[in-house]
């Protein structure tokens, strides 16, 4: 076996999830290692925000993020693990203080919750849970 | 986190699979060969993405199987350096905090990359971040196994795990844990990293 190109494209978590779901629900039964890894990976992915995403809202969100001059990998991270606080944006974007103003960070956060409304819901639920306990 | 890798292989289809369509048979064989395996300097292979091209199939003298040259793309788990990921704590030990993603277990946060100051609690077998509150007292934040943790990937390490010659039973038992084909090193020594509950408010 030869490796032609070890990294010809990056995939978002959503794309991987959809592909694996198709594999799992396919006609032919998966066997052995393939069954193990698809099951485990799906378990992980279905617990991440990508479970609520659709191709449409990802595309719209990416278009909206274009205005902020982020790199491709930074945008990919934003889609895979959408930040909900300014602190998380600081982690994902290198030298974010210089590249983005505070208003822009706020705008990005708003933009993400607007395109992925479930993020907000999850946050509220988490808060409610912490109040209950 | 996930990438596509383009690879080329000559795939052998044994005669008992000749009833299948060639594409399906090849997809099955490629998944059997690669799924859940680490390819050196590529990453952890997850599943076949698509077949790009198939060349003619050959039958060699003395073997009933057909051999087909195939170009294909495979989904591979290989996080970028500096990528932020979310996982669960598998266990804590003197070497640091072991993190799992469910399908990938070999992630270690060494003590030097934990929040400062952190200490290992022998009784609880957990790392503790001794957070300094403003009034001078310490607030202990435990890192229990099972907790969700956000971390930054800082290094990756591939290990050649060639099959070796026959070894004695005792030796093989010792070696089983020692060789990890692909491992990641992570850090949480920045504000915002660590257990998700630390940064909720």
Short mmCIF file of C-alpha atoms in Angstrom, two decimals:
data_model
loop_
_atom_site.label_atom_id
_atom_site.label_comp_id
_atom_site.label_asym_id
_atom_site.label_seq_id
_atom_site.Cartn_x
_atom_site.Cartn_y
_atom_site.Cartn_z
CA UNK A 1 0.00 0.00 0.00
CA UNK A 2 1.20 3.49 -0.82
CA UNK A 3 0.19 6.82 0.59
CA UNK A 4 -0.46 9.22 -2.30
CA UNK A 5 -1.38 12.21 -0.16
CA UNK A 6 -1.70 11.80 3.57
CA UNK A 7 -3.82 14.92 3.94
CA UNK A 8 -5.81 15.86 0.86
CA UNK A 9 -8.73 17.50 2.66
CA UNK A 10 -10.06 18.25 6.11
CA UNK A 11 -13.50 16.96 7.06
CA UNK A 12 -15.87 18.54 9.52
CA UNK A 13 -17.26 16.40 12.29
CA UNK A 14 -20.67 16.67 10.67
CA UNK A 15 -19.47 15.17 7.39
CA UNK A 16 -17.83 12.26 9.18
CA UNK A 17 -20.94 11.64 11.24
CA UNK A 18 -23.22 11.55 8.20
CA UNK A 19 -20.85 9.23 6.35
CA UNK A 20 -20.62 6.82 9.28
CA UNK A 21 -24.37 6.83 9.82
CA UNK A 22 -24.82 5.89 6.19
CA UNK A 23 -22.32 3.05 6.65
CA UNK A 24 -24.10 1.83 9.75
CA UNK A 25 -27.54 1.85 8.17
CA UNK A 26 -26.29 0.32 4.92
CA UNK A 27 -27.56 -2.98 3.58
CA UNK A 28 -24.43 -4.95 4.24
CA UNK A 29 -23.65 -5.69 7.85
CA UNK A 30 -20.37 -4.20 9.03
CA UNK A 31 -18.03 -6.65 10.61
CA UNK A 32 -15.15 -6.66 13.04
CA UNK A 33 -12.99 -3.59 13.41
CA UNK A 34 -15.11 -1.44 11.10
CA UNK A 35 -18.20 -2.03 13.24
CA UNK A 36 -16.22 -1.19 16.40
CA UNK A 37 -14.74 2.04 15.13
CA UNK A 38 -17.93 3.32 13.48
CA UNK A 39 -19.89 2.62 16.65
CA UNK A 40 -17.36 4.33 18.93
CA UNK A 41 -16.84 7.31 16.66
CA UNK A 42 -20.59 7.82 16.25
CA UNK A 43 -21.02 7.62 20.01
CA UNK A 44 -18.55 10.47 20.35
CA UNK A 45 -19.85 12.59 17.47
CA UNK A 46 -23.51 12.27 18.41
CA UNK A 47 -22.69 13.89 21.74
CA UNK A 48 -21.07 16.91 20.08
CA UNK A 49 -22.87 19.95 18.65
CA UNK A 50 -22.58 18.52 15.13
CA UNK A 51 -25.55 16.31 15.88
CA UNK A 52 -27.81 19.34 15.34
CA UNK A 53 -26.11 20.76 12.28
CA UNK A 54 -27.34 20.65 8.71
CA UNK A 55 -25.39 21.29 5.50
CA UNK A 56 -27.42 24.48 5.02
CA UNK A 57 -26.69 26.11 8.35
CA UNK A 58 -23.01 25.15 8.19
CA UNK A 59 -22.68 26.74 4.77
CA UNK A 60 -24.46 29.92 5.81
CA UNK A 61 -22.40 30.16 8.95
CA UNK A 62 -19.15 29.76 7.00
CA UNK A 63 -20.21 32.51 4.61
CA UNK A 64 -20.97 34.81 7.51
CA UNK A 65 -17.61 34.03 9.14
CA UNK A 66 -15.78 35.04 5.95
CA UNK A 67 -15.85 38.68 7.02
CA UNK A 68 -13.46 38.16 9.95
CA UNK A 69 -10.36 36.96 8.10
CA UNK A 70 -10.07 33.65 9.92
CA UNK A 71 -7.95 30.80 8.59
CA UNK A 72 -9.53 27.65 7.25
CA UNK A 73 -8.59 25.56 10.26
CA UNK A 74 -9.94 28.20 12.63
CA UNK A 75 -13.26 28.19 10.83
CA UNK A 76 -13.33 24.41 10.91
CA UNK A 77 -12.82 24.46 14.68
CA UNK A 78 -15.63 27.01 15.00
CA UNK A 79 -17.95 24.58 13.22
CA UNK A 80 -16.78 21.46 15.04
CA UNK A 81 -16.88 22.93 18.54
CA UNK A 82 -18.82 26.20 18.32
CA UNK A 83 -17.61 28.50 21.10
CA UNK A 84 -20.19 30.05 23.39
CA UNK A 85 -17.93 32.43 25.32
CA UNK A 86 -15.32 35.03 24.38
CA UNK A 87 -12.76 32.98 26.30
CA UNK A 88 -13.25 30.02 23.96
CA UNK A 89 -12.75 32.22 20.92
CA UNK A 90 -9.48 33.44 22.39
CA UNK A 91 -8.31 29.83 22.66
CA UNK A 92 -9.21 28.91 19.11
CA UNK A 93 -7.89 31.96 17.35
CA UNK A 94 -4.25 32.74 17.54
CA UNK A 95 -3.49 36.29 18.67
CA UNK A 96 -7.20 36.99 18.73
CA UNK A 97 -6.71 40.19 20.73
CA UNK A 98 -4.80 41.74 17.86
CA UNK A 99 -6.84 40.33 15.03
CA UNK A 100 -10.33 40.83 16.42
CA UNK A 101 -11.89 43.68 18.36
CA UNK A 102 -14.15 42.98 21.31
CA UNK A 103 -17.18 43.89 19.24
CA UNK A 104 -16.16 41.45 16.54
CA UNK A 105 -15.82 38.65 19.08
CA UNK A 106 -19.33 39.45 20.31
CA UNK A 107 -20.56 39.45 16.73
CA UNK A 108 -19.06 36.03 16.07
CA UNK A 109 -20.67 34.61 19.20
CA UNK A 110 -24.04 36.02 18.17
CA UNK A 111 -23.59 34.74 14.66
CA UNK A 112 -22.88 31.21 15.89
CA UNK A 113 -25.92 31.08 18.18
CA UNK A 114 -28.00 32.49 15.37
CA UNK A 115 -26.96 29.77 12.94
CA UNK A 116 -26.89 26.99 15.51
CA UNK A 117 -29.79 27.91 17.81
CA UNK A 118 -29.55 24.65 19.75
CA UNK A 119 -26.30 25.89 21.33
CA UNK A 120 -28.28 28.38 23.34
CA UNK A 121 -30.79 25.75 24.36
CA UNK A 122 -28.05 23.44 25.56
CA UNK A 123 -26.49 26.23 27.57
CA UNK A 124 -29.80 27.07 29.22
CA UNK A 125 -30.44 23.45 30.04
CA UNK A 126 -27.01 23.17 31.60
CA UNK A 127 -27.72 26.22 33.70
CA UNK A 128 -31.08 24.87 34.78
CA UNK A 129 -29.45 21.62 35.75
CA UNK A 130 -26.89 23.42 37.88
CA UNK A 131 -29.68 25.40 39.58
CA UNK A 132 -31.60 22.24 40.35
CA UNK A 133 -28.68 20.51 41.98
CA UNK B 1 -9.83 16.56 13.67
CA UNK B 2 -10.68 14.29 10.75
CA UNK B 3 -8.90 14.39 7.41
CA UNK B 4 -9.04 12.53 4.13
CA UNK B 5 -6.00 10.56 2.99
CA UNK B 6 -5.50 9.42 -0.54
CA UNK B 7 -3.92 6.00 -0.83
CA UNK B 8 -3.18 3.42 -3.50
CA UNK B 9 -3.31 -0.31 -3.05
CA UNK B 10 -3.42 -3.55 -5.00
CA UNK B 11 -6.40 -5.30 -3.50
CA UNK B 12 -6.80 -9.04 -3.62
CA UNK B 13 -10.35 -10.28 -3.99
CA UNK B 14 -10.63 -13.97 -3.11
CA UNK B 15 -12.92 -16.06 -5.37
CA UNK B 16 -15.64 -16.43 -2.73
CA UNK B 17 -16.34 -12.69 -3.07
CA UNK B 18 -16.77 -12.81 -6.86
CA UNK B 19 -20.55 -12.80 -6.42
CA UNK B 20 -20.36 -9.23 -5.09
CA UNK B 21 -20.02 -6.14 -7.23
CA UNK B 22 -16.34 -5.30 -7.65
CA UNK B 23 -16.72 -1.93 -5.87
CA UNK B 24 -18.44 -3.46 -2.86
CA UNK B 25 -15.94 -6.27 -2.63
CA UNK B 26 -13.02 -3.84 -2.75
CA UNK B 27 -14.63 -1.50 -0.21
CA UNK B 28 -15.11 -4.45 2.13
CA UNK B 29 -11.51 -5.61 1.75
CA UNK B 30 -10.11 -2.09 2.27
CA UNK B 31 -12.17 -1.61 5.41
CA UNK B 32 -11.10 -5.00 6.69
CA UNK B 33 -7.48 -4.01 6.11
CA UNK B 34 -7.54 -0.47 7.52
CA UNK B 35 -10.50 0.27 9.82
CA UNK B 36 -9.46 1.04 13.41
CA UNK B 37 -5.76 0.73 12.53
CA UNK B 38 -3.01 3.31 12.76
CA UNK B 39 -1.02 3.97 9.60
CA UNK B 40 2.44 5.34 10.36
CA UNK B 41 2.59 9.12 9.94
CA UNK B 42 -0.98 9.23 8.66
CA UNK B 43 -3.21 8.66 11.66
CA UNK B 44 -5.99 6.41 12.94
CA UNK B 45 -8.05 5.07 10.04
CA UNK B 46 -11.80 5.21 10.54
CA UNK B 47 -13.64 4.17 7.36
CA UNK B 48 -13.43 4.22 3.56
CA UNK B 49 -14.65 7.53 2.12
CA UNK B 50 -14.69 6.80 -1.60
CA UNK B 51 -12.93 4.95 -4.40
CA UNK B 52 -11.32 7.34 -6.87
CA UNK B 53 -10.26 4.96 -9.61
CA UNK B 54 -10.02 1.29 -10.42
CA UNK B 55 -7.57 -0.21 -12.93
CA UNK B 56 -7.87 -3.56 -14.67
CA UNK B 57 -8.01 -6.66 -12.52
CA UNK B 58 -5.41 -9.39 -12.96
CA UNK B 59 -5.39 -13.07 -12.14
CA UNK B 60 -1.96 -14.49 -11.43
CA UNK B 61 -0.96 -18.07 -12.22
CA UNK B 62 -1.55 -20.35 -9.28
CA UNK B 63 -3.97 -18.06 -7.47
CA UNK B 64 -7.70 -17.89 -8.15
CA UNK B 65 -8.06 -14.45 -6.65
CA UNK B 66 -8.22 -11.27 -8.68
CA UNK B 67 -5.88 -8.36 -8.01
CA UNK B 68 -7.02 -4.81 -8.69
CA UNK B 69 -5.08 -1.60 -8.46
CA UNK B 70 -7.26 0.92 -6.67
CA UNK B 71 -6.94 4.59 -5.68
CA UNK B 72 -9.14 5.56 -2.76
CA UNK B 73 -9.69 8.10 -0.01
CA UNK B 74 -9.95 7.12 3.62
CA UNK B 75 -11.31 9.02 6.63
CA UNK B 76 -8.49 9.40 9.12
CA UNK B 77 -8.45 10.77 12.65
CA UNK B 78 -5.51 13.14 12.94
CA UNK B 79 -6.05 16.35 14.86
CA UNK B 80 -4.10 19.39 13.81
CA UNK B 81 -1.47 20.77 16.15
CA UNK B 82 -2.92 23.43 18.47
CA UNK B 83 -6.44 22.15 17.80
CA UNK B 84 -8.91 22.38 20.68
CA UNK B 85 -10.76 19.15 21.38
CA UNK B 86 -13.26 18.00 23.99
CA UNK B 87 -12.93 14.55 25.59
CA UNK B 88 -13.42 12.67 28.81
CA UNK B 89 -10.90 11.92 31.55
CA UNK B 90 -10.09 8.22 31.47
CA UNK B 91 -7.84 8.10 34.51
CA UNK B 92 -5.20 10.00 36.45
CA UNK B 93 -1.75 8.77 37.37
CA UNK B 94 1.65 10.13 38.33
CA UNK B 95 2.41 10.57 34.62
CA UNK B 96 -0.49 12.93 34.16
CA UNK B 97 -4.09 12.89 33.06
CA UNK B 98 -5.19 10.29 30.50
CA UNK B 99 -7.97 11.47 28.21
CA UNK B 100 -10.20 9.45 25.89
CA UNK B 101 -12.42 10.40 22.97
CA UNK B 102 -14.23 7.06 23.03
CA UNK B 103 -12.67 5.82 19.81
CA UNK B 104 -9.16 7.04 20.63
CA UNK B 105 -7.58 6.55 24.05
CA UNK B 106 -3.94 7.51 23.83
CA UNK B 107 -4.03 11.15 24.88
CA UNK B 108 -1.87 12.25 27.80
CA UNK B 109 -1.70 15.59 29.55
CA UNK B 110 1.68 15.59 31.35
CA UNK B 111 1.92 17.24 34.80
CA UNK B 112 3.87 20.17 33.36
CA UNK B 113 0.96 21.01 31.03
CA UNK B 114 -1.71 21.08 33.76
CA UNK B 115 -3.07 24.30 35.26
CA UNK B 116 -0.57 25.79 37.67
CA UNK B 117 -0.32 24.87 40.53
CA UNK B 118 -1.56 21.29 40.33
CA UNK B 119 -0.77 18.34 42.57
CA UNK B 120 -1.49 14.63 42.50
CA UNK B 121 -3.75 13.45 45.29
CA UNK B 122 -2.71 9.88 46.21
CA UNK B 123 -5.84 9.11 48.23
CA UNK B 124 -8.27 10.11 45.54
CA UNK B 125 -5.95 9.09 42.68
CA UNK B 126 -6.76 12.35 40.95
CA UNK B 127 -4.98 15.52 39.93
CA UNK B 128 -6.05 18.62 41.78
CA UNK B 129 -5.78 22.20 40.60
CA UNK B 130 -5.06 24.24 43.73
CA UNK B 131 -6.75 27.35 42.53
CA UNK B 132 -5.68 30.49 44.34
CA UNK B 133 -8.71 32.52 45.32
CA UNK B 134 -8.31 36.25 45.73
CA UNK B 135 -8.42 36.13 49.54
CA UNK B 136 -5.30 33.98 49.73
CA UNK B 137 -6.96 30.65 50.46
CA UNK B 138 -6.79 27.68 48.13
CA UNK B 139 -9.72 26.15 46.33
CA UNK B 140 -9.14 22.54 45.29
CA UNK B 141 -10.51 21.60 41.89
CA UNK B 142 -10.46 17.84 41.38
CA UNK B 143 -10.04 16.18 38.00
CA UNK B 144 -12.11 13.02 38.45
CA UNK B 145 -12.32 10.35 35.78
CA UNK B 146 -15.40 10.57 33.59
CA UNK B 147 -15.46 14.38 33.61
CA UNK B 148 -15.60 16.24 30.31
CA UNK B 149 -12.42 18.14 29.56
CA UNK B 150 -11.35 20.65 26.92
CA UNK B 151 -7.70 20.51 25.87
CA UNK B 152 -5.22 21.69 23.27
CA UNK B 153 -3.28 19.15 21.21
CA UNK B 154 0.41 20.03 21.46
CA UNK B 155 2.30 17.06 20.03
CA UNK B 156 1.82 13.78 18.25
CA UNK B 157 3.99 10.72 18.29
CA UNK B 158 4.01 7.80 15.89
CA UNK B 159 5.68 4.56 16.86
CA UNK B 160 6.74 1.85 14.47
CA UNK B 161 5.18 -1.36 15.74
CA UNK B 162 6.63 -3.95 13.40
CA UNK B 163 5.84 -7.52 14.21
CA UNK B 164 8.89 -8.93 15.98
CA UNK B 165 10.21 -12.43 16.18
CA UNK B 166 8.85 -14.97 18.61
CA UNK B 167 9.14 -13.86 22.23
CA UNK B 168 8.73 -15.70 25.49
CA UNK B 169 5.32 -15.41 27.17
CA UNK B 170 6.67 -13.28 29.98
CA UNK B 171 8.29 -10.82 27.62
CA UNK B 172 5.23 -10.45 25.43
CA UNK B 173 3.07 -9.60 28.40
CA UNK B 174 5.44 -6.84 29.38
CA UNK B 175 5.56 -5.42 25.88
CA UNK B 176 1.84 -5.39 25.21
CA UNK B 177 1.18 -2.09 26.98
CA UNK B 178 4.47 -0.47 26.14
CA UNK B 179 3.99 0.06 22.41
CA UNK B 180 1.42 2.60 21.37
CA UNK B 181 1.39 3.22 17.61
CA UNK B 182 -0.06 6.72 17.76
CA UNK B 183 -0.30 8.95 20.80
CA UNK B 184 -1.12 12.59 21.40
CA UNK B 185 0.20 14.99 23.99
CA UNK B 186 -2.14 17.71 25.17
CA UNK B 187 -2.09 20.71 27.46
CA UNK B 188 -4.64 22.56 29.59
CA UNK B 189 -2.45 25.30 31.07
CA UNK B 190 -4.37 28.22 29.61
CA UNK B 191 -7.49 30.00 30.81
CA UNK B 192 -10.56 28.32 29.32
CA UNK B 193 -8.99 24.86 29.16
CA UNK B 194 -9.66 22.02 31.57
CA UNK B 195 -12.93 20.67 32.91
CA UNK B 196 -15.91 22.38 31.27
CA UNK B 197 -17.46 22.97 34.70
CA UNK B 198 -14.50 25.16 35.75
CA UNK B 199 -15.40 27.81 33.21
CA UNK B 200 -19.18 27.71 33.25
CA UNK B 201 -19.63 31.08 34.88
#
